[in-house]
């Protein structure tokens, strides 16, 4: 074609840019093309839409580093969503392998059992890495820089959640230590929530729900889980009923958490009843 491209039948000279490879974000930084905070947030949102959660985290870590660990609500929520998705996928994978191990235990060969254990160990290592990454970010930067009130409760709750995930999967002596750290984080968050947030606040309700799950899943105590969840549920309902003009902050989120709390209460009460009936 003699170096010519045709567009609608008309010969055209190819641009020099047509032969250049795409430029990555790392290359942009090396070329001293600076990215503003809004640029990083935009890239994080695009990565979130594309389900590229490691990229979301990378952009938000840059924002944390450049802004003294001060995140806006949008940035904070994106960080939470990214780590939640990263760990949710790994936890689901772990449960799948765990269920297969139990289901196929008698029919599997020794080699197959060993291979399933290897796959499970790989997942555990990946999950451990992600959980410790966010815990490190929270303990070193986000919690110390958080303002009193909802922000501090939000981050302390996250710390409790990810220590709980670590405690769920480990079979080592560290399980007890990880459980203690999760309990410490939840207690600290809950004390602060009771002092600074109304009973109907979604962050306080979400904390109460996850704290109750801790008692059920880690402490193996459905009684304590029910006590905490019911207390938080009743307080929220009473607070809303006491003032007919009261409106929930983020009403939809609050109602969704209350529904989840109600579902868990029904489930846990059923477990307690079965144990009592068996005794």
PDB file of C-alpha atoms in Angstrom:
ATOM      1  CA  UNK A   1       0.000   0.000   0.000  1.00  0.00           C
ATOM      2  CA  UNK A   2       3.114   2.181  -0.243  1.00  0.00           C
ATOM      3  CA  UNK A   3       2.854   3.217   3.407  1.00  0.00           C
ATOM      4  CA  UNK A   4      -0.612   4.650   2.911  1.00  0.00           C
ATOM      5  CA  UNK A   5      -3.825   3.847   4.797  1.00  0.00           C
ATOM      6  CA  UNK A   6      -7.236   4.286   3.200  1.00  0.00           C
ATOM      7  CA  UNK A   7     -10.113   5.906   5.049  1.00  0.00           C
ATOM      8  CA  UNK A   8     -13.402   5.781   3.133  1.00  0.00           C
ATOM      9  CA  UNK A   9     -11.403   5.136  -0.034  1.00  0.00           C
ATOM     10  CA  UNK A  10      -9.163   8.177   0.514  1.00  0.00           C
ATOM     11  CA  UNK A  11      -5.437   7.474   0.979  1.00  0.00           C
ATOM     12  CA  UNK A  12      -4.059   8.907   4.219  1.00  0.00           C
ATOM     13  CA  UNK A  13      -0.649   9.025   5.813  1.00  0.00           C
ATOM     14  CA  UNK A  14      -0.450   6.897   8.994  1.00  0.00           C
ATOM     15  CA  UNK A  15       0.266   8.862  12.150  1.00  0.00           C
ATOM     16  CA  UNK A  16       3.494   8.222  14.013  1.00  0.00           C
ATOM     17  CA  UNK A  17       1.339   7.579  17.099  1.00  0.00           C
ATOM     18  CA  UNK A  18      -0.297   4.576  15.457  1.00  0.00           C
ATOM     19  CA  UNK A  19       2.844   2.494  15.984  1.00  0.00           C
ATOM     20  CA  UNK A  20       3.373   3.438  19.650  1.00  0.00           C
ATOM     21  CA  UNK A  21       2.479   0.904  22.397  1.00  0.00           C
ATOM     22  CA  UNK A  22      -0.005   1.920  25.139  1.00  0.00           C
ATOM     23  CA  UNK A  23       1.438   3.749  28.137  1.00  0.00           C
ATOM     24  CA  UNK A  24       0.939   2.200  31.574  1.00  0.00           C
ATOM     25  CA  UNK A  25       0.344   4.113  34.810  1.00  0.00           C
ATOM     26  CA  UNK A  26       3.812   3.248  36.073  1.00  0.00           C
ATOM     27  CA  UNK A  27       5.327   4.750  32.958  1.00  0.00           C
ATOM     28  CA  UNK A  28       3.291   7.921  33.425  1.00  0.00           C
ATOM     29  CA  UNK A  29       4.798   8.371  36.854  1.00  0.00           C
ATOM     30  CA  UNK A  30       8.327   7.732  35.563  1.00  0.00           C
ATOM     31  CA  UNK A  31       7.739  10.401  32.924  1.00  0.00           C
ATOM     32  CA  UNK A  32       6.860  12.897  35.669  1.00  0.00           C
ATOM     33  CA  UNK A  33       3.270  13.169  34.469  1.00  0.00           C
ATOM     34  CA  UNK A  34       1.613  13.758  37.827  1.00  0.00           C
ATOM     35  CA  UNK A  35      -1.802  12.394  38.725  1.00  0.00           C
ATOM     36  CA  UNK A  36      -4.012  14.585  40.882  1.00  0.00           C
ATOM     37  CA  UNK A  37      -6.159  13.231  43.702  1.00  0.00           C
ATOM     38  CA  UNK A  38      -9.198  13.422  41.440  1.00  0.00           C
ATOM     39  CA  UNK A  39      -7.290  11.509  38.753  1.00  0.00           C
ATOM     40  CA  UNK A  40      -6.472   8.734  41.233  1.00  0.00           C
ATOM     41  CA  UNK A  41     -10.066   8.615  42.446  1.00  0.00           C
ATOM     42  CA  UNK A  42     -11.338   8.475  38.856  1.00  0.00           C
ATOM     43  CA  UNK A  43      -8.953   5.615  38.063  1.00  0.00           C
ATOM     44  CA  UNK A  44     -10.024   3.811  41.235  1.00  0.00           C
ATOM     45  CA  UNK A  45     -13.691   4.114  40.237  1.00  0.00           C
ATOM     46  CA  UNK A  46     -12.952   2.835  36.721  1.00  0.00           C
ATOM     47  CA  UNK A  47     -10.983  -0.081  38.184  1.00  0.00           C
ATOM     48  CA  UNK A  48     -13.891  -0.833  40.515  1.00  0.00           C
ATOM     49  CA  UNK A  49     -16.305  -0.961  37.570  1.00  0.00           C
ATOM     50  CA  UNK A  50     -13.906  -3.315  35.791  1.00  0.00           C
ATOM     51  CA  UNK A  51     -13.610  -5.447  38.969  1.00  0.00           C
ATOM     52  CA  UNK A  52      -9.869  -4.761  39.082  1.00  0.00           C
ATOM     53  CA  UNK A  53      -9.782  -4.518  42.855  1.00  0.00           C
ATOM     54  CA  UNK A  54      -6.001  -4.659  43.248  1.00  0.00           C
ATOM     55  CA  UNK A  55      -5.850  -1.578  41.004  1.00  0.00           C
ATOM     56  CA  UNK A  56      -8.463   0.150  43.178  1.00  0.00           C
ATOM     57  CA  UNK A  57      -6.308  -0.488  46.238  1.00  0.00           C
ATOM     58  CA  UNK A  58      -3.166   0.766  44.477  1.00  0.00           C
ATOM     59  CA  UNK A  59      -4.790   4.096  43.576  1.00  0.00           C
ATOM     60  CA  UNK A  60      -6.210   4.594  47.055  1.00  0.00           C
ATOM     61  CA  UNK A  61      -2.876   3.801  48.666  1.00  0.00           C
ATOM     62  CA  UNK A  62      -1.401   6.648  46.616  1.00  0.00           C
ATOM     63  CA  UNK A  63      -4.127   8.961  47.917  1.00  0.00           C
ATOM     64  CA  UNK A  64      -3.481   7.820  51.500  1.00  0.00           C
ATOM     65  CA  UNK A  65       0.244   8.417  51.096  1.00  0.00           C
ATOM     66  CA  UNK A  66      -0.161  11.847  49.534  1.00  0.00           C
ATOM     67  CA  UNK A  67      -2.888  13.156  51.876  1.00  0.00           C
ATOM     68  CA  UNK A  68      -1.802  12.184  55.383  1.00  0.00           C
ATOM     69  CA  UNK A  69      -4.160   9.165  55.468  1.00  0.00           C
ATOM     70  CA  UNK A  70      -7.215  11.401  55.143  1.00  0.00           C
ATOM     71  CA  UNK A  71      -9.841   9.849  52.874  1.00  0.00           C
ATOM     72  CA  UNK A  72     -13.172  11.249  51.743  1.00  0.00           C
ATOM     73  CA  UNK A  73     -16.302   9.137  52.221  1.00  0.00           C
ATOM     74  CA  UNK A  74     -16.202   8.095  48.536  1.00  0.00           C
ATOM     75  CA  UNK A  75     -12.548   7.050  48.799  1.00  0.00           C
ATOM     76  CA  UNK A  76     -13.098   5.231  52.059  1.00  0.00           C
ATOM     77  CA  UNK A  77     -16.067   3.312  50.664  1.00  0.00           C
ATOM     78  CA  UNK A  78     -14.101   2.327  47.567  1.00  0.00           C
ATOM     79  CA  UNK A  79     -11.290   1.010  49.750  1.00  0.00           C
ATOM     80  CA  UNK A  80     -13.751  -1.014  51.814  1.00  0.00           C
ATOM     81  CA  UNK A  81     -15.471  -2.422  48.729  1.00  0.00           C
ATOM     82  CA  UNK A  82     -12.173  -3.383  47.088  1.00  0.00           C
ATOM     83  CA  UNK A  83     -10.877  -5.352  50.060  1.00  0.00           C
ATOM     84  CA  UNK A  84     -14.305  -6.867  50.677  1.00  0.00           C
ATOM     85  CA  UNK A  85     -14.419  -8.214  47.114  1.00  0.00           C
ATOM     86  CA  UNK A  86     -10.842  -9.474  47.219  1.00  0.00           C
ATOM     87  CA  UNK A  87     -11.443 -11.397  50.438  1.00  0.00           C
ATOM     88  CA  UNK A  88     -14.982 -12.534  49.576  1.00  0.00           C
ATOM     89  CA  UNK A  89     -13.733 -14.359  46.472  1.00  0.00           C
ATOM     90  CA  UNK A  90     -10.947 -16.047  48.412  1.00  0.00           C
ATOM     91  CA  UNK A  91     -13.202 -17.003  51.319  1.00  0.00           C
ATOM     92  CA  UNK A  92     -15.742 -18.501  48.890  1.00  0.00           C
ATOM     93  CA  UNK A  93     -12.962 -20.484  47.193  1.00  0.00           C
ATOM     94  CA  UNK A  94     -11.725 -21.740  50.558  1.00  0.00           C
ATOM     95  CA  UNK A  95     -15.211 -22.889  51.553  1.00  0.00           C
ATOM     96  CA  UNK A  96     -15.619 -24.704  48.238  1.00  0.00           C
ATOM     97  CA  UNK A  97     -12.413 -26.695  48.766  1.00  0.00           C
ATOM     98  CA  UNK A  98     -13.303 -27.316  52.413  1.00  0.00           C
ATOM     99  CA  UNK A  99     -16.697 -28.714  51.409  1.00  0.00           C
ATOM    100  CA  UNK A 100     -15.095 -30.924  48.752  1.00  0.00           C
ATOM    101  CA  UNK A 101     -12.636 -32.280  51.285  1.00  0.00           C
ATOM    102  CA  UNK A 102     -15.450 -33.297  53.611  1.00  0.00           C
ATOM    103  CA  UNK A 103     -17.691 -34.650  50.850  1.00  0.00           C
ATOM    104  CA  UNK A 104     -14.981 -36.655  49.091  1.00  0.00           C
ATOM    105  CA  UNK A 105     -13.017 -37.698  52.177  1.00  0.00           C
ATOM    106  CA  UNK A 106     -13.957 -41.372  52.029  1.00  0.00           C
ATOM    107  CA  UNK A 107     -13.892 -41.798  48.246  1.00  0.00           C
ATOM    108  CA  UNK A 108     -10.673 -39.867  47.533  1.00  0.00           C
ATOM    109  CA  UNK A 109      -7.219 -41.373  47.309  1.00  0.00           C
ATOM    110  CA  UNK A 110      -4.462 -40.222  49.622  1.00  0.00           C
ATOM    111  CA  UNK A 111      -2.916 -38.302  46.734  1.00  0.00           C
ATOM    112  CA  UNK A 112      -6.210 -36.520  45.971  1.00  0.00           C
ATOM    113  CA  UNK A 113      -6.623 -35.567  49.618  1.00  0.00           C
ATOM    114  CA  UNK A 114      -3.093 -34.171  49.604  1.00  0.00           C
ATOM    115  CA  UNK A 115      -3.733 -32.175  46.419  1.00  0.00           C
ATOM    116  CA  UNK A 116      -6.903 -30.642  47.858  1.00  0.00           C
ATOM    117  CA  UNK A 117      -4.928 -29.673  50.946  1.00  0.00           C
ATOM    118  CA  UNK A 118      -2.283 -28.023  48.745  1.00  0.00           C
ATOM    119  CA  UNK A 119      -4.928 -25.982  46.911  1.00  0.00           C
ATOM    120  CA  UNK A 120      -6.511 -24.969  50.192  1.00  0.00           C
ATOM    121  CA  UNK A 121      -3.132 -23.859  51.553  1.00  0.00           C
ATOM    122  CA  UNK A 122      -2.571 -21.663  48.496  1.00  0.00           C
ATOM    123  CA  UNK A 123      -5.902 -19.942  49.040  1.00  0.00           C
ATOM    124  CA  UNK A 124      -5.139 -19.445  52.727  1.00  0.00           C
ATOM    125  CA  UNK A 125      -1.798 -17.808  51.895  1.00  0.00           C
ATOM    126  CA  UNK A 126      -3.468 -15.431  49.426  1.00  0.00           C
ATOM    127  CA  UNK A 127      -6.175 -14.533  51.920  1.00  0.00           C
ATOM    128  CA  UNK A 128      -3.659 -14.053  54.707  1.00  0.00           C
ATOM    129  CA  UNK A 129      -1.699 -11.639  52.511  1.00  0.00           C
ATOM    130  CA  UNK A 130      -4.759  -9.522  51.619  1.00  0.00           C
ATOM    131  CA  UNK A 131      -6.077  -9.404  55.196  1.00  0.00           C
ATOM    132  CA  UNK A 132      -2.722  -8.446  56.688  1.00  0.00           C
ATOM    133  CA  UNK A 133      -2.300  -5.781  54.023  1.00  0.00           C
ATOM    134  CA  UNK A 134      -5.488  -3.952  55.013  1.00  0.00           C
ATOM    135  CA  UNK A 135      -4.877  -4.482  58.741  1.00  0.00           C
ATOM    136  CA  UNK A 136      -1.434  -2.905  58.341  1.00  0.00           C
ATOM    137  CA  UNK A 137      -2.958   0.025  56.449  1.00  0.00           C
ATOM    138  CA  UNK A 138      -5.577   0.512  59.154  1.00  0.00           C
ATOM    139  CA  UNK A 139      -3.246   0.242  62.147  1.00  0.00           C
ATOM    140  CA  UNK A 140      -0.388   2.354  60.789  1.00  0.00           C
ATOM    141  CA  UNK A 141      -2.257   5.066  58.931  1.00  0.00           C
ATOM    142  CA  UNK A 142      -6.046   5.156  58.781  1.00  0.00           C
ATOM    143  CA  UNK A 143      -7.066   4.617  62.419  1.00  0.00           C
ATOM    144  CA  UNK A 144      -4.447   7.004  63.903  1.00  0.00           C
ATOM    145  CA  UNK A 145      -5.518   9.721  61.435  1.00  0.00           C
ATOM    146  CA  UNK A 146      -9.278   9.138  61.789  1.00  0.00           C
ATOM    147  CA  UNK A 147     -11.509  11.768  63.347  1.00  0.00           C
ATOM    148  CA  UNK A 148     -13.747  10.844  66.274  1.00  0.00           C
ATOM    149  CA  UNK A 149     -17.183   9.532  65.444  1.00  0.00           C
ATOM    150  CA  UNK A 150     -18.276   7.597  62.376  1.00  0.00           C
ATOM    151  CA  UNK A 151     -14.868   7.547  60.664  1.00  0.00           C
ATOM    152  CA  UNK A 152     -13.073   5.989  63.639  1.00  0.00           C
ATOM    153  CA  UNK A 153     -15.887   3.443  64.132  1.00  0.00           C
ATOM    154  CA  UNK A 154     -15.775   2.545  60.433  1.00  0.00           C
ATOM    155  CA  UNK A 155     -12.039   1.820  60.447  1.00  0.00           C
ATOM    156  CA  UNK A 156     -12.030   0.021  63.817  1.00  0.00           C
ATOM    157  CA  UNK A 157     -14.862  -2.203  62.557  1.00  0.00           C
ATOM    158  CA  UNK A 158     -12.811  -3.030  59.450  1.00  0.00           C
ATOM    159  CA  UNK A 159      -9.878  -3.981  61.669  1.00  0.00           C
ATOM    160  CA  UNK A 160     -12.112  -6.342  63.627  1.00  0.00           C
ATOM    161  CA  UNK A 161     -13.524  -7.848  60.431  1.00  0.00           C
ATOM    162  CA  UNK A 162     -10.164  -8.701  58.874  1.00  0.00           C
ATOM    163  CA  UNK A 163      -8.709 -10.146  62.049  1.00  0.00           C
ATOM    164  CA  UNK A 164     -11.890 -12.254  62.204  1.00  0.00           C
ATOM    165  CA  UNK A 165     -11.300 -13.512  58.664  1.00  0.00           C
ATOM    166  CA  UNK A 166      -7.747 -14.468  59.627  1.00  0.00           C
ATOM    167  CA  UNK A 167      -8.955 -16.262  62.753  1.00  0.00           C
ATOM    168  CA  UNK A 168     -11.607 -18.158  60.763  1.00  0.00           C
ATOM    169  CA  UNK A 169      -9.111 -19.923  58.539  1.00  0.00           C
ATOM    170  CA  UNK A 170      -5.998 -20.517  60.600  1.00  0.00           C
ATOM    171  CA  UNK A 171      -5.533 -23.922  62.224  1.00  0.00           C
ATOM    172  CA  UNK A 172      -2.452 -22.855  64.151  1.00  0.00           C
ATOM    173  CA  UNK A 173      -1.971 -21.594  67.699  1.00  0.00           C
ATOM    174  CA  UNK A 174      -2.240 -18.073  66.285  1.00  0.00           C
ATOM    175  CA  UNK A 175      -6.031 -18.534  65.958  1.00  0.00           C
ATOM    176  CA  UNK A 176      -6.519 -17.586  69.614  1.00  0.00           C
ATOM    177  CA  UNK A 177      -4.296 -14.503  69.267  1.00  0.00           C
ATOM    178  CA  UNK A 178      -6.053 -13.394  66.081  1.00  0.00           C
ATOM    179  CA  UNK A 179      -9.417 -13.892  67.767  1.00  0.00           C
ATOM    180  CA  UNK A 180      -8.298 -11.702  70.657  1.00  0.00           C
ATOM    181  CA  UNK A 181      -7.201  -8.939  68.296  1.00  0.00           C
ATOM    182  CA  UNK A 182     -10.526  -9.085  66.493  1.00  0.00           C
ATOM    183  CA  UNK A 183     -12.389  -8.893  69.815  1.00  0.00           C
ATOM    184  CA  UNK A 184     -10.246  -5.939  70.929  1.00  0.00           C
ATOM    185  CA  UNK A 185     -11.004  -4.075  67.692  1.00  0.00           C
ATOM    186  CA  UNK A 186     -14.744  -4.757  67.867  1.00  0.00           C
ATOM    187  CA  UNK A 187     -14.919  -3.718  71.543  1.00  0.00           C
ATOM    188  CA  UNK A 188     -13.077  -0.472  70.842  1.00  0.00           C
ATOM    189  CA  UNK A 189     -15.293   0.285  67.841  1.00  0.00           C
ATOM    190  CA  UNK A 190     -18.492  -0.557  69.724  1.00  0.00           C
ATOM    191  CA  UNK A 191     -17.639   1.592  72.744  1.00  0.00           C
ATOM    192  CA  UNK A 192     -16.943   4.515  70.438  1.00  0.00           C
ATOM    193  CA  UNK A 193     -20.103   3.859  68.421  1.00  0.00           C
ATOM    194  CA  UNK A 194     -22.289   3.857  71.541  1.00  0.00           C
ATOM    195  CA  UNK A 195     -20.784   7.188  72.582  1.00  0.00           C
ATOM    196  CA  UNK A 196     -20.884   8.991  69.243  1.00  0.00           C
ATOM    197  CA  UNK A 197     -23.468   7.466  66.884  1.00  0.00           C
ATOM    198  CA  UNK A 198     -27.271   7.125  67.147  1.00  0.00           C
ATOM    199  CA  UNK A 199     -28.721   3.583  67.353  1.00  0.00           C
ATOM    200  CA  UNK A 200     -30.102   3.904  63.818  1.00  0.00           C
ATOM    201  CA  UNK A 201     -26.811   4.829  62.163  1.00  0.00           C
ATOM    202  CA  UNK A 202     -25.862   2.254  59.494  1.00  0.00           C
ATOM    203  CA  UNK A 203     -22.219   2.128  60.611  1.00  0.00           C
ATOM    204  CA  UNK A 204     -23.232   1.395  64.206  1.00  0.00           C
ATOM    205  CA  UNK A 205     -25.754  -1.223  63.049  1.00  0.00           C
ATOM    206  CA  UNK A 206     -23.249  -2.843  60.692  1.00  0.00           C
ATOM    207  CA  UNK A 207     -20.717  -3.006  63.496  1.00  0.00           C
ATOM    208  CA  UNK A 208     -23.244  -4.638  65.846  1.00  0.00           C
ATOM    209  CA  UNK A 209     -24.100  -7.227  63.191  1.00  0.00           C
ATOM    210  CA  UNK A 210     -20.461  -8.126  62.498  1.00  0.00           C
ATOM    211  CA  UNK A 211     -19.608  -8.165  66.205  1.00  0.00           C
ATOM    212  CA  UNK A 212     -22.473 -10.619  66.733  1.00  0.00           C
ATOM    213  CA  UNK A 213     -21.146 -12.761  63.867  1.00  0.00           C
ATOM    214  CA  UNK A 214     -17.781 -12.787  65.670  1.00  0.00           C
ATOM    215  CA  UNK A 215     -19.403 -14.269  68.780  1.00  0.00           C
ATOM    216  CA  UNK A 216     -21.206 -16.863  66.671  1.00  0.00           C
ATOM    217  CA  UNK A 217     -18.391 -17.883  64.309  1.00  0.00           C
ATOM    218  CA  UNK A 218     -15.240 -17.405  66.387  1.00  0.00           C
ATOM    219  CA  UNK A 219     -16.430 -17.792  69.972  1.00  0.00           C
ATOM    220  CA  UNK A 220     -19.018 -20.442  69.027  1.00  0.00           C
ATOM    221  CA  UNK A 221     -21.573 -18.715  71.220  1.00  0.00           C
ATOM    222  CA  UNK A 222     -24.950 -18.178  69.509  1.00  0.00           C
ATOM    223  CA  UNK A 223     -26.309 -16.987  72.877  1.00  0.00           C
ATOM    224  CA  UNK A 224     -23.924 -14.029  73.061  1.00  0.00           C
ATOM    225  CA  UNK A 225     -24.417 -13.340  69.360  1.00  0.00           C
ATOM    226  CA  UNK A 226     -28.190 -13.192  69.868  1.00  0.00           C
ATOM    227  CA  UNK A 227     -27.878 -10.979  72.939  1.00  0.00           C
ATOM    228  CA  UNK A 228     -25.763  -8.398  71.124  1.00  0.00           C
ATOM    229  CA  UNK A 229     -27.774  -8.426  67.889  1.00  0.00           C
ATOM    230  CA  UNK A 230     -31.135  -8.246  69.657  1.00  0.00           C
ATOM    231  CA  UNK A 231     -29.995  -5.377  71.844  1.00  0.00           C
ATOM    232  CA  UNK A 232     -28.823  -3.372  68.814  1.00  0.00           C
ATOM    233  CA  UNK A 233     -31.977  -4.253  66.864  1.00  0.00           C
ATOM    234  CA  UNK A 234     -34.312  -3.237  69.710  1.00  0.00           C
ATOM    235  CA  UNK A 235     -32.415   0.002  70.330  1.00  0.00           C
ATOM    236  CA  UNK A 236     -32.714   1.012  66.695  1.00  0.00           C
ATOM    237  CA  UNK A 237     -36.431   0.231  66.547  1.00  0.00           C
ATOM    238  CA  UNK A 238     -37.092   2.068  69.827  1.00  0.00           C
ATOM    239  CA  UNK A 239     -35.093   5.102  68.708  1.00  0.00           C
ATOM    240  CA  UNK A 240     -37.030   5.297  65.456  1.00  0.00           C
ATOM    241  CA  UNK A 241     -40.388   4.783  67.195  1.00  0.00           C
ATOM    242  CA  UNK A 242     -39.702   7.383  69.886  1.00  0.00           C
ATOM    243  CA  UNK A 243     -39.576  10.201  67.360  1.00  0.00           C
ATOM    244  CA  UNK A 244     -42.079   9.990  64.529  1.00  0.00           C
ATOM    245  CA  UNK A 245     -40.178  12.723  62.701  1.00  0.00           C
ATOM    246  CA  UNK A 246     -36.861  10.933  62.990  1.00  0.00           C
ATOM    247  CA  UNK A 247     -35.243   9.776  59.796  1.00  0.00           C
ATOM    248  CA  UNK A 248     -32.496   7.195  59.470  1.00  0.00           C
ATOM    249  CA  UNK A 249     -29.228   8.379  58.053  1.00  0.00           C
ATOM    250  CA  UNK A 250     -28.991   6.357  54.872  1.00  0.00           C
ATOM    251  CA  UNK A 251     -32.388   4.775  55.489  1.00  0.00           C
ATOM    252  CA  UNK A 252     -32.020   2.041  52.878  1.00  0.00           C
ATOM    253  CA  UNK A 253     -28.697   0.841  54.304  1.00  0.00           C
ATOM    254  CA  UNK A 254     -30.037   0.844  57.860  1.00  0.00           C
ATOM    255  CA  UNK A 255     -33.138  -1.153  56.929  1.00  0.00           C
ATOM    256  CA  UNK A 256     -31.069  -3.680  55.001  1.00  0.00           C
ATOM    257  CA  UNK A 257     -28.789  -4.258  58.004  1.00  0.00           C
ATOM    258  CA  UNK A 258     -31.777  -4.612  60.324  1.00  0.00           C
ATOM    259  CA  UNK A 259     -33.218  -7.253  58.002  1.00  0.00           C
ATOM    260  CA  UNK A 260     -29.914  -9.155  57.979  1.00  0.00           C
ATOM    261  CA  UNK A 261     -29.793  -8.900  61.761  1.00  0.00           C
ATOM    262  CA  UNK A 262     -33.338 -10.250  62.025  1.00  0.00           C
ATOM    263  CA  UNK A 263     -32.507 -13.172  59.726  1.00  0.00           C
ATOM    264  CA  UNK A 264     -29.440 -14.068  61.783  1.00  0.00           C
ATOM    265  CA  UNK A 265     -31.397 -13.833  65.025  1.00  0.00           C
ATOM    266  CA  UNK A 266     -33.941 -16.328  63.700  1.00  0.00           C
ATOM    267  CA  UNK A 267     -31.159 -18.668  62.575  1.00  0.00           C
ATOM    268  CA  UNK A 268     -29.195 -18.441  65.816  1.00  0.00           C
ATOM    269  CA  UNK A 269     -32.294 -18.880  67.995  1.00  0.00           C
ATOM    270  CA  UNK A 270     -32.966 -22.040  66.017  1.00  0.00           C
ATOM    271  CA  UNK A 271     -29.469 -23.336  66.802  1.00  0.00           C
ATOM    272  CA  UNK A 272     -29.932 -22.613  70.506  1.00  0.00           C
ATOM    273  CA  UNK A 273     -33.292 -24.409  70.533  1.00  0.00           C
ATOM    274  CA  UNK A 274     -31.792 -27.498  68.869  1.00  0.00           C
ATOM    275  CA  UNK A 275     -29.026 -27.693  71.466  1.00  0.00           C
ATOM    276  CA  UNK A 276     -31.485 -27.334  74.349  1.00  0.00           C
ATOM    277  CA  UNK A 277     -33.799 -29.943  72.818  1.00  0.00           C
ATOM    278  CA  UNK A 278     -30.856 -32.343  72.357  1.00  0.00           C
ATOM    279  CA  UNK A 279     -29.858 -31.890  76.002  1.00  0.00           C
TER     280      UNK A 279
END
